[in-house]
Amino acid sequence: MKKSSAFTLVRPDCAGIDLGSAEHYVAVPSGRAEPEVRCFGCFTVDLVAMGDWLLSLGVTDVAIEATGVYWMPVYEALASRGLKDSPLFIVHEGR
């Protein structure tokens, strides 16, 4: 039995990233990967792996939840992996 959703899917290829000071949690659309949520570290090698994983799953848009400046290296890493022409949404940037 299929669950009904109260939300209309607007961007089916969009991932969500919850950024932190020590780790980042990345969620991809349902059915793209198992598990659908992965944790990545904050070092450059981790951010590159995050970008490669997203691209391998066909993600074209990314919504980033961040406070402070934690979004900057993630944004740069995703742009360098080829997501620079895709919408990268920064949500709830502090101050």
mmCIF file of N, CA and C in Angstrom:
data_model
loop_
_atom_site.group_PDB
_atom_site.id
_atom_site.type_symbol
_atom_site.label_atom_id
_atom_site.label_comp_id
_atom_site.label_asym_id
_atom_site.label_seq_id
_atom_site.Cartn_x
_atom_site.Cartn_y
_atom_site.Cartn_z
ATOM 1 N N MET A 1 0.842 -1.178 0.000
ATOM 2 C CA MET A 1 0.000 0.000 0.000
ATOM 3 C C MET A 1 0.888 1.242 0.000
ATOM 4 N N LYS A 2 0.644 2.140 -0.934
ATOM 5 C CA LYS A 2 1.443 3.352 -1.054
ATOM 6 C C LYS A 2 0.953 4.408 -0.064
ATOM 7 N N LYS A 3 1.899 5.025 0.628
ATOM 8 C CA LYS A 3 1.555 6.095 1.556
ATOM 9 C C LYS A 3 1.230 7.357 0.774
ATOM 10 N N SER A 4 0.251 8.095 1.233
ATOM 11 C CA SER A 4 -0.016 9.377 0.609
ATOM 12 C C SER A 4 0.842 10.433 1.291
ATOM 13 N N SER A 5 1.183 11.450 0.546
ATOM 14 C CA SER A 5 2.031 12.501 1.075
ATOM 15 C C SER A 5 1.258 13.811 1.116
ATOM 16 N N ALA A 6 1.469 14.567 2.160
ATOM 17 C CA ALA A 6 0.840 15.873 2.271
ATOM 18 C C ALA A 6 1.613 16.914 1.479
ATOM 19 N N PHE A 7 2.770 16.531 0.964
ATOM 20 C CA PHE A 7 3.623 17.460 0.241
ATOM 21 C C PHE A 7 3.659 17.116 -1.243
ATOM 22 N N THR A 8 3.765 18.138 -2.063
ATOM 23 C CA THR A 8 3.951 17.946 -3.488
ATOM 24 C C THR A 8 5.445 17.949 -3.763
ATOM 25 N N LEU A 9 5.910 16.947 -4.483
ATOM 26 C CA LEU A 9 7.327 16.848 -4.808
ATOM 27 C C LEU A 9 7.662 17.855 -5.900
ATOM 28 N N VAL A 10 8.478 18.835 -5.569
ATOM 29 C CA VAL A 10 8.816 19.907 -6.500
ATOM 30 C C VAL A 10 10.169 19.660 -7.164
ATOM 31 N N ARG A 11 11.133 19.177 -6.414
ATOM 32 C CA ARG A 11 12.486 18.926 -6.930
ATOM 33 C C ARG A 11 12.855 17.474 -6.627
ATOM 34 N N PRO A 12 12.519 16.555 -7.522
ATOM 35 C CA PRO A 12 12.739 15.129 -7.254
ATOM 36 C C PRO A 12 14.199 14.710 -7.171
ATOM 37 N N ASP A 13 15.103 15.532 -7.673
ATOM 38 C CA ASP A 13 16.525 15.194 -7.652
ATOM 39 C C ASP A 13 17.302 16.035 -6.648
ATOM 40 N N CYS A 14 16.622 16.485 -5.611
ATOM 41 C CA CYS A 14 17.239 17.351 -4.608
ATOM 42 C C CYS A 14 17.634 16.550 -3.366
ATOM 43 N N ALA A 15 18.834 16.806 -2.881
ATOM 44 C CA ALA A 15 19.310 16.221 -1.627
ATOM 45 C C ALA A 15 19.280 17.303 -0.553
ATOM 46 N N GLY A 16 19.282 16.876 0.699
ATOM 47 C CA GLY A 16 19.336 17.802 1.814
ATOM 48 C C GLY A 16 20.568 17.527 2.654
ATOM 49 N N ILE A 17 21.231 18.580 3.085
ATOM 50 C CA ILE A 17 22.429 18.431 3.912
ATOM 51 C C ILE A 17 22.252 19.237 5.192
ATOM 52 N N ASP A 18 22.441 18.581 6.320
ATOM 53 C CA ASP A 18 22.438 19.236 7.630
ATOM 54 C C ASP A 18 23.891 19.348 8.057
ATOM 55 N N LEU A 19 24.392 20.559 8.051
ATOM 56 C CA LEU A 19 25.813 20.782 8.337
ATOM 57 C C LEU A 19 26.065 20.971 9.819
ATOM 58 N N GLY A 20 27.194 20.457 10.265
ATOM 59 C CA GLY A 20 27.625 20.638 11.645
ATOM 60 C C GLY A 20 29.103 20.969 11.682
ATOM 61 N N SER A 21 29.599 21.230 12.845
ATOM 62 C CA SER A 21 31.010 21.596 12.973
ATOM 63 C C SER A 21 31.937 20.392 12.830
ATOM 64 N N ALA A 22 31.429 19.183 13.116
ATOM 65 C CA ALA A 22 32.274 17.984 13.067
ATOM 66 C C ALA A 22 31.833 16.966 12.021
ATOM 67 N N GLU A 23 30.558 17.019 11.616
ATOM 68 C CA GLU A 23 30.059 16.066 10.626
ATOM 69 C C GLU A 23 28.843 16.642 9.927
ATOM 70 N N HIS A 24 28.583 16.120 8.739
ATOM 71 C CA HIS A 24 27.460 16.565 7.921
ATOM 72 C C HIS A 24 26.599 15.360 7.576
ATOM 73 N N TYR A 25 25.286 15.514 7.722
ATOM 74 C CA TYR A 25 24.351 14.445 7.383
ATOM 75 C C TYR A 25 23.685 14.786 6.057
ATOM 76 N N VAL A 26 23.728 13.836 5.129
ATOM 77 C CA VAL A 26 23.218 14.047 3.787
ATOM 78 C C VAL A 26 22.093 13.056 3.517
ATOM 79 N N ALA A 27 20.936 13.569 3.114
ATOM 80 C CA ALA A 27 19.781 12.740 2.776
ATOM 81 C C ALA A 27 19.492 12.873 1.288
ATOM 82 N N VAL A 28 19.287 11.744 0.635
ATOM 83 C CA VAL A 28 18.990 11.730 -0.799
ATOM 84 C C VAL A 28 17.556 11.243 -1.005
ATOM 85 N N PRO A 29 16.997 11.473 -2.189
ATOM 86 C CA PRO A 29 15.620 11.049 -2.451
ATOM 87 C C PRO A 29 15.416 9.550 -2.198
ATOM 88 N N SER A 30 14.239 9.231 -1.764
ATOM 89 C CA SER A 30 13.876 7.853 -1.444
ATOM 90 C C SER A 30 14.133 6.922 -2.625
ATOM 91 N N GLY A 31 14.772 5.794 -2.314
ATOM 92 C CA GLY A 31 15.036 4.786 -3.322
ATOM 93 C C GLY A 31 16.328 4.962 -4.092
ATOM 94 N N ARG A 32 17.075 6.038 -3.829
ATOM 95 C CA ARG A 32 18.326 6.285 -4.555
ATOM 96 C C ARG A 32 19.509 5.527 -3.986
ATOM 97 N N ALA A 33 19.501 5.320 -2.678
ATOM 98 C CA ALA A 33 20.648 4.674 -2.026
ATOM 99 C C ALA A 33 20.166 3.987 -0.762
ATOM 100 N N GLU A 34 20.971 3.064 -0.310
ATOM 101 C CA GLU A 34 20.696 2.384 0.959
ATOM 102 C C GLU A 34 21.963 2.446 1.794
ATOM 103 N N PRO A 35 22.007 3.154 2.853
ATOM 104 C CA PRO A 35 20.938 3.945 3.443
ATOM 105 C C PRO A 35 20.722 5.259 2.683
ATOM 106 N N GLU A 36 19.584 5.880 2.912
ATOM 107 C CA GLU A 36 19.262 7.143 2.249
ATOM 108 C C GLU A 36 19.911 8.338 2.930
ATOM 109 N N VAL A 37 20.418 8.146 4.133
ATOM 110 C CA VAL A 37 21.113 9.207 4.864
ATOM 111 C C VAL A 37 22.512 8.716 5.201
ATOM 112 N N ARG A 38 23.509 9.532 4.848
ATOM 113 C CA ARG A 38 24.903 9.198 5.175
ATOM 114 C C ARG A 38 25.535 10.348 5.932
ATOM 115 N N CYS A 39 26.512 10.004 6.737
ATOM 116 C CA CYS A 39 27.263 10.998 7.499
ATOM 117 C C CYS A 39 28.642 11.143 6.869
ATOM 118 N N PHE A 40 29.067 12.382 6.648
ATOM 119 C CA PHE A 40 30.385 12.675 6.106
ATOM 120 C C PHE A 40 31.134 13.577 7.072
ATOM 121 N N GLY A 41 32.436 13.462 7.075
ATOM 122 C CA GLY A 41 33.271 14.333 7.890
ATOM 123 C C GLY A 41 33.403 15.697 7.256
ATOM 124 N N CYS A 42 34.269 16.514 7.831
ATOM 125 C CA CYS A 42 34.408 17.907 7.407
ATOM 126 C C CYS A 42 35.705 18.199 6.654
ATOM 127 N N PHE A 43 36.547 17.196 6.479
ATOM 128 C CA PHE A 43 37.798 17.425 5.760
ATOM 129 C C PHE A 43 37.555 17.408 4.254
ATOM 130 N N THR A 44 38.471 17.985 3.507
ATOM 131 C CA THR A 44 38.312 18.087 2.058
ATOM 132 C C THR A 44 38.028 16.739 1.411
ATOM 133 N N VAL A 45 38.739 15.707 1.805
ATOM 134 C CA VAL A 45 38.515 14.380 1.229
ATOM 135 C C VAL A 45 37.084 13.913 1.480
ATOM 136 N N ASP A 46 36.507 14.249 2.634
ATOM 137 C CA ASP A 46 35.131 13.885 2.947
ATOM 138 C C ASP A 46 34.142 14.659 2.078
ATOM 139 N N LEU A 47 34.423 15.939 1.884
ATOM 140 C CA LEU A 47 33.532 16.777 1.088
ATOM 141 C C LEU A 47 33.553 16.367 -0.383
ATOM 142 N N VAL A 48 34.719 15.979 -0.875
ATOM 143 C CA VAL A 48 34.826 15.480 -2.247
ATOM 144 C C VAL A 48 34.030 14.181 -2.383
ATOM 145 N N ALA A 49 34.154 13.292 -1.399
ATOM 146 C CA ALA A 49 33.399 12.037 -1.419
ATOM 147 C C ALA A 49 31.896 12.310 -1.389
ATOM 148 N N MET A 50 31.479 13.303 -0.622
ATOM 149 C CA MET A 50 30.072 13.683 -0.563
ATOM 150 C C MET A 50 29.578 14.117 -1.944
ATOM 151 N N GLY A 51 30.336 14.986 -2.587
ATOM 152 C CA GLY A 51 29.962 15.452 -3.921
ATOM 153 C C GLY A 51 29.908 14.322 -4.928
ATOM 154 N N ASP A 52 30.893 13.437 -4.885
ATOM 155 C CA ASP A 52 30.908 12.294 -5.806
ATOM 156 C C ASP A 52 29.710 11.381 -5.572
ATOM 157 N N TRP A 53 29.365 11.153 -4.295
ATOM 158 C CA TRP A 53 28.218 10.302 -3.967
ATOM 159 C C TRP A 53 26.928 10.919 -4.507
ATOM 160 N N LEU A 54 26.755 12.213 -4.279
ATOM 161 C CA LEU A 54 25.548 12.884 -4.767
ATOM 162 C C LEU A 54 25.438 12.806 -6.285
ATOM 163 N N LEU A 55 26.531 13.064 -6.969
ATOM 164 C CA LEU A 55 26.511 12.995 -8.434
ATOM 165 C C LEU A 55 26.226 11.586 -8.928
ATOM 166 N N SER A 56 26.782 10.588 -8.249
ATOM 167 C CA SER A 56 26.562 9.201 -8.668
ATOM 168 C C SER A 56 25.104 8.778 -8.524
ATOM 169 N N LEU A 57 24.358 9.484 -7.674
ATOM 170 C CA LEU A 57 22.949 9.168 -7.444
ATOM 171 C C LEU A 57 22.012 10.027 -8.286
ATOM 172 N N GLY A 58 22.571 10.864 -9.135
ATOM 173 C CA GLY A 58 21.743 11.697 -10.000
ATOM 174 C C GLY A 58 21.165 12.930 -9.334
ATOM 175 N N VAL A 59 21.748 13.339 -8.224
ATOM 176 C CA VAL A 59 21.285 14.551 -7.534
ATOM 177 C C VAL A 59 21.705 15.766 -8.352
ATOM 178 N N THR A 60 20.750 16.677 -8.565
ATOM 179 C CA THR A 60 21.047 17.888 -9.331
ATOM 180 C C THR A 60 20.904 19.159 -8.508
ATOM 181 N N ASP A 61 20.164 19.091 -7.405
ATOM 182 C CA ASP A 61 19.948 20.245 -6.535
ATOM 183 C C ASP A 61 20.277 19.849 -5.107
ATOM 184 N N VAL A 62 20.722 20.828 -4.328
ATOM 185 C CA VAL A 62 21.065 20.555 -2.934
ATOM 186 C C VAL A 62 20.530 21.678 -2.059
ATOM 187 N N ALA A 63 19.838 21.306 -0.988
ATOM 188 C CA ALA A 63 19.400 22.256 0.033
ATOM 189 C C ALA A 63 20.311 22.054 1.241
ATOM 190 N N ILE A 64 20.942 23.130 1.676
ATOM 191 C CA ILE A 64 21.916 23.059 2.757
ATOM 192 C C ILE A 64 21.382 23.812 3.966
ATOM 193 N N GLU A 65 21.292 23.119 5.098
ATOM 194 C CA GLU A 65 20.906 23.768 6.353
ATOM 195 C C GLU A 65 22.186 24.071 7.100
ATOM 196 N N ALA A 66 22.392 25.346 7.389
ATOM 197 C CA ALA A 66 23.644 25.718 8.038
ATOM 198 C C ALA A 66 23.456 26.942 8.913
ATOM 199 N N THR A 67 24.234 26.994 9.964
ATOM 200 C CA THR A 67 24.345 28.202 10.757
ATOM 201 C C THR A 67 25.804 28.619 10.687
ATOM 202 N N GLY A 68 26.050 29.867 10.813
ATOM 203 C CA GLY A 68 27.429 30.334 10.757
ATOM 204 C C GLY A 68 28.022 30.173 9.371
ATOM 205 N N VAL A 69 29.277 29.814 9.322
ATOM 206 C CA VAL A 69 30.010 29.750 8.049
ATOM 207 C C VAL A 69 30.303 28.325 7.604
ATOM 208 N N TYR A 70 29.707 27.334 8.244
ATOM 209 C CA TYR A 70 29.994 25.939 7.909
ATOM 210 C C TYR A 70 29.626 25.581 6.471
ATOM 211 N N TRP A 71 28.739 26.338 5.853
ATOM 212 C CA TRP A 71 28.298 26.038 4.501
ATOM 213 C C TRP A 71 29.359 26.356 3.450
ATOM 214 N N MET A 72 30.269 27.258 3.731
ATOM 215 C CA MET A 72 31.209 27.728 2.703
ATOM 216 C C MET A 72 32.086 26.626 2.105
ATOM 217 N N PRO A 73 32.795 25.814 2.896
ATOM 218 C CA PRO A 73 33.614 24.764 2.282
ATOM 219 C C PRO A 73 32.778 23.700 1.576
ATOM 220 N N VAL A 74 31.589 23.420 2.097
ATOM 221 C CA VAL A 74 30.708 22.443 1.452
ATOM 222 C C VAL A 74 30.256 22.978 0.101
ATOM 223 N N TYR A 75 29.854 24.229 0.071
ATOM 224 C CA TYR A 75 29.436 24.862 -1.178
ATOM 225 C C TYR A 75 30.567 24.797 -2.207
ATOM 226 N N GLU A 76 31.776 25.163 -1.801
ATOM 227 C CA GLU A 76 32.921 25.141 -2.718
ATOM 228 C C GLU A 76 33.233 23.728 -3.200
ATOM 229 N N ALA A 77 33.161 22.753 -2.303
ATOM 230 C CA ALA A 77 33.450 21.364 -2.683
ATOM 231 C C ALA A 77 32.416 20.837 -3.671
ATOM 232 N N LEU A 78 31.127 21.125 -3.428
ATOM 233 C CA LEU A 78 30.089 20.663 -4.343
ATOM 234 C C LEU A 78 30.214 21.347 -5.695
ATOM 235 N N ALA A 79 30.518 22.627 -5.683
ATOM 236 C CA ALA A 79 30.698 23.345 -6.944
ATOM 237 C C ALA A 79 31.885 22.780 -7.730
ATOM 238 N N SER A 80 32.947 22.419 -7.038
ATOM 239 C CA SER A 80 34.127 21.881 -7.728
ATOM 240 C C SER A 80 33.882 20.486 -8.296
ATOM 241 N N ARG A 81 32.871 19.781 -7.772
ATOM 242 C CA ARG A 81 32.560 18.432 -8.261
ATOM 243 C C ARG A 81 31.584 18.474 -9.427
ATOM 244 N N GLY A 82 31.109 19.646 -9.802
ATOM 245 C CA GLY A 82 30.216 19.743 -10.941
ATOM 246 C C GLY A 82 28.815 20.198 -10.619
ATOM 247 N N LEU A 83 28.534 20.479 -9.365
ATOM 248 C CA LEU A 83 27.206 20.953 -9.008
ATOM 249 C C LEU A 83 27.114 22.481 -9.030
ATOM 250 N N LYS A 84 28.109 23.144 -9.613
ATOM 251 C CA LYS A 84 28.123 24.605 -9.594
ATOM 252 C C LYS A 84 27.012 25.228 -10.430
ATOM 253 N N ASP A 85 26.529 24.514 -11.445
ATOM 254 C CA ASP A 85 25.455 25.043 -12.272
ATOM 255 C C ASP A 85 24.083 24.629 -11.762
ATOM 256 N N SER A 86 24.056 23.911 -10.657
ATOM 257 C CA SER A 86 22.811 23.465 -10.053
ATOM 258 C C SER A 86 22.446 24.388 -8.903
ATOM 259 N N PRO A 87 21.149 24.467 -8.603
ATOM 260 C CA PRO A 87 20.770 25.271 -7.442
ATOM 261 C C PRO A 87 21.346 24.681 -6.150
ATOM 262 N N LEU A 88 22.056 25.490 -5.408
ATOM 263 C CA LEU A 88 22.552 25.116 -4.085
ATOM 264 C C LEU A 88 21.902 26.091 -3.110
ATOM 265 N N PHE A 89 20.926 25.619 -2.385
ATOM 266 C CA PHE A 89 20.153 26.482 -1.515
ATOM 267 C C PHE A 89 20.752 26.488 -0.113
ATOM 268 N N ILE A 90 21.047 27.657 0.405
ATOM 269 C CA ILE A 90 21.525 27.791 1.773
ATOM 270 C C ILE A 90 20.306 28.168 2.623
ATOM 271 N N VAL A 91 19.952 27.300 3.563
ATOM 272 C CA VAL A 91 18.758 27.487 4.367
ATOM 273 C C VAL A 91 19.158 27.801 5.798
ATOM 274 N N HIS A 92 18.618 28.872 6.360
ATOM 275 C CA HIS A 92 18.808 29.239 7.760
ATOM 276 C C HIS A 92 20.261 29.560 8.081
ATOM 277 N N GLU A 93 20.849 30.368 7.251
ATOM 278 C CA GLU A 93 22.212 30.800 7.567
ATOM 279 C C GLU A 93 22.114 31.762 8.746
ATOM 280 N N GLY A 94 22.908 31.485 9.745
ATOM 281 C CA GLY A 94 22.897 32.325 10.944
ATOM 282 C C GLY A 94 23.515 33.691 10.686
ATOM 283 N N ARG A 95 22.968 34.677 11.290
ATOM 284 C CA ARG A 95 23.422 36.078 11.246
ATOM 285 C C ARG A 95 23.576 36.547 9.846
#
